[in-house]
PDB file of C-alpha atoms in Angstrom:
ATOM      1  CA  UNK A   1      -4.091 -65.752  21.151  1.00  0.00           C
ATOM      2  CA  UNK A   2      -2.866 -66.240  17.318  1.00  0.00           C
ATOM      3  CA  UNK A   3       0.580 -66.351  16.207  1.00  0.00           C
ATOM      4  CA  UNK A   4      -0.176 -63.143  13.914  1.00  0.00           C
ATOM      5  CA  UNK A   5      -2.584 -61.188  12.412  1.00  0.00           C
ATOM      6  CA  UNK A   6      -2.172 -63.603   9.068  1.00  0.00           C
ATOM      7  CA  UNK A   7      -2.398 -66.596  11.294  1.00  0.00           C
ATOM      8  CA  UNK A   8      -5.759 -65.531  13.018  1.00  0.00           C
ATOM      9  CA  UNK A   9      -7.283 -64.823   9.511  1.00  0.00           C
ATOM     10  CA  UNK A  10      -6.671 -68.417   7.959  1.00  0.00           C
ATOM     11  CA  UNK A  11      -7.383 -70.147  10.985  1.00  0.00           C
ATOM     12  CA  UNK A  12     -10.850 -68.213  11.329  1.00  0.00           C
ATOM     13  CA  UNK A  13     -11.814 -68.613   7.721  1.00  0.00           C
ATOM     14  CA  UNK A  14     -10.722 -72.445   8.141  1.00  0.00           C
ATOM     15  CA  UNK A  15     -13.231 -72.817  11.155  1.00  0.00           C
ATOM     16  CA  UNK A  16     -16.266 -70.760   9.308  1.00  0.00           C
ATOM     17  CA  UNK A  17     -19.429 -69.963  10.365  1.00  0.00           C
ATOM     18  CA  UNK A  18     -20.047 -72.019  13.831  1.00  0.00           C
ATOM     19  CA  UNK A  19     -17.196 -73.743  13.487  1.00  0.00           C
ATOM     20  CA  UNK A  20     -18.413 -75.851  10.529  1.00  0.00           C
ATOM     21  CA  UNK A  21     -16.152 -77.269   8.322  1.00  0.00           C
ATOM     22  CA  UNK A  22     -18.168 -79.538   6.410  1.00  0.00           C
ATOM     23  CA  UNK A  23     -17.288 -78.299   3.292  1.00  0.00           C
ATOM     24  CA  UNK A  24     -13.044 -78.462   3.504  1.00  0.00           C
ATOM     25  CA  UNK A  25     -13.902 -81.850   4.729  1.00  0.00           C
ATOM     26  CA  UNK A  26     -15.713 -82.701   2.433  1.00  0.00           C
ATOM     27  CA  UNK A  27     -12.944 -81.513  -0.308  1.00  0.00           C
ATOM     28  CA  UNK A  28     -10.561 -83.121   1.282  1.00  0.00           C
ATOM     29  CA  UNK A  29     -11.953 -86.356   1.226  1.00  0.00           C
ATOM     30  CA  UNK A  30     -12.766 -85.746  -2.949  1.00  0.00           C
ATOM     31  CA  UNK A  31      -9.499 -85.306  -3.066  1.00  0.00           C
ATOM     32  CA  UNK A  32      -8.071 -88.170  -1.136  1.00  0.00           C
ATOM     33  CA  UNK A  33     -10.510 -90.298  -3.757  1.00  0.00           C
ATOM     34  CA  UNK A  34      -9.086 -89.129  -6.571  1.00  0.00           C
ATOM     35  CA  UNK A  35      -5.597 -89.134  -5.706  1.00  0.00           C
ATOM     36  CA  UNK A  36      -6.352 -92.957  -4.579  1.00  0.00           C
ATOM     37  CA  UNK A  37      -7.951 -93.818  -8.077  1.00  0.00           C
ATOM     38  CA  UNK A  38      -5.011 -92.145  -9.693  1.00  0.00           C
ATOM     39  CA  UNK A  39      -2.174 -94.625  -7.458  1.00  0.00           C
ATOM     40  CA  UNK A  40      -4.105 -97.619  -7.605  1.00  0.00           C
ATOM     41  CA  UNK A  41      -5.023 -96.965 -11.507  1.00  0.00           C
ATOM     42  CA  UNK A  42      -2.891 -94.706 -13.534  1.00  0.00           C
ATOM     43  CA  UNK A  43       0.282 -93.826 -11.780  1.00  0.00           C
ATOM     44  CA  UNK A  44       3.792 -95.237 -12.504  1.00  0.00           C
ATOM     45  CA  UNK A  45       6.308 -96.256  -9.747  1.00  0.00           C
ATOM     46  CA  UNK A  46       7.528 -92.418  -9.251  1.00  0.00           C
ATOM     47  CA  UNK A  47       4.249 -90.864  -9.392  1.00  0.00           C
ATOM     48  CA  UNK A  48       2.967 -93.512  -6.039  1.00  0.00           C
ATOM     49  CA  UNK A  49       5.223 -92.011  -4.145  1.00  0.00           C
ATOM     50  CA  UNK A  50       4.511 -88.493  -5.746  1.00  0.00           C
ATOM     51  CA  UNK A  51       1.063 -89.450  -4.499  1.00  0.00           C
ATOM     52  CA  UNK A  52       1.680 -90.823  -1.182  1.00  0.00           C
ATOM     53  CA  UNK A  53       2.774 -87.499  -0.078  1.00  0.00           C
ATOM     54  CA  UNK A  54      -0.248 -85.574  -1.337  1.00  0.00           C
ATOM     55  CA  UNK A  55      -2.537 -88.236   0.488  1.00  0.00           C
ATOM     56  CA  UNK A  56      -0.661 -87.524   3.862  1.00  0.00           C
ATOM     57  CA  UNK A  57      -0.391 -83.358   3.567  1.00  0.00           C
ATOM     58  CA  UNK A  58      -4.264 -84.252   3.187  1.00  0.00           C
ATOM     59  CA  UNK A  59      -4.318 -86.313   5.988  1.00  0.00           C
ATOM     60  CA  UNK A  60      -2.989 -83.832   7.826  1.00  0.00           C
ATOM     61  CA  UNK A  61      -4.815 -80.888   6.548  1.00  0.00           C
ATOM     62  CA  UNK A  62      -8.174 -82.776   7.589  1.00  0.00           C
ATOM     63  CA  UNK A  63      -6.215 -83.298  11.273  1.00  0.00           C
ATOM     64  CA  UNK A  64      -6.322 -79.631  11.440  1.00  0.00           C
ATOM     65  CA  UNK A  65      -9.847 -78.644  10.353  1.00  0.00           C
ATOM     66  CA  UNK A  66     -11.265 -81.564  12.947  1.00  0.00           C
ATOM     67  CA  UNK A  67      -9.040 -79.638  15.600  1.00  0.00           C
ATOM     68  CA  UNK A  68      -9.927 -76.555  14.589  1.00  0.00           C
ATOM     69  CA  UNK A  69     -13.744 -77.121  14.284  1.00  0.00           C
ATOM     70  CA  UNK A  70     -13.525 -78.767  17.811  1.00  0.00           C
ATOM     71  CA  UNK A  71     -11.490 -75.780  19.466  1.00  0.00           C
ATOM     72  CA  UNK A  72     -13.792 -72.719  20.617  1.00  0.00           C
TER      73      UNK A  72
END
């Protein structure tokens, strides 16, 4: 049972075919890499913390496609 109509639709294309979601995780971690490089590298005192929060809406993103891939 979904939430709504809009709901059912992104959490099906999140899961894809057989439940494989390789390829989000796979972006996800790219991005987590970059965004890394960037804080340890480039970044000044605001942008870390500007940063920080992208890596954990990632984080959690990647939470979500694990449970998602493992629900049926």
């Amino acid at each position: 049972m979904f939430l709504s109509k809009d709901a059912e639709i992104l959490i099906n294309a999140l899961r894809g075919e057989d439940n494989d979601t390789t390829a989000f995780k796979a972006a996800i971690c790219d991005a987590m890499s970059i965004i890394m490089l960037m804080y340890q590298v480039h970044a000044s005192e605001k942008e870390k913390k500007l940063l920080l929060d992208a890596i954990d809406t990632l984080v959690n993103y990647n939470e979500l496609i694990t449970a998602l891939s493992k629900e049926k």
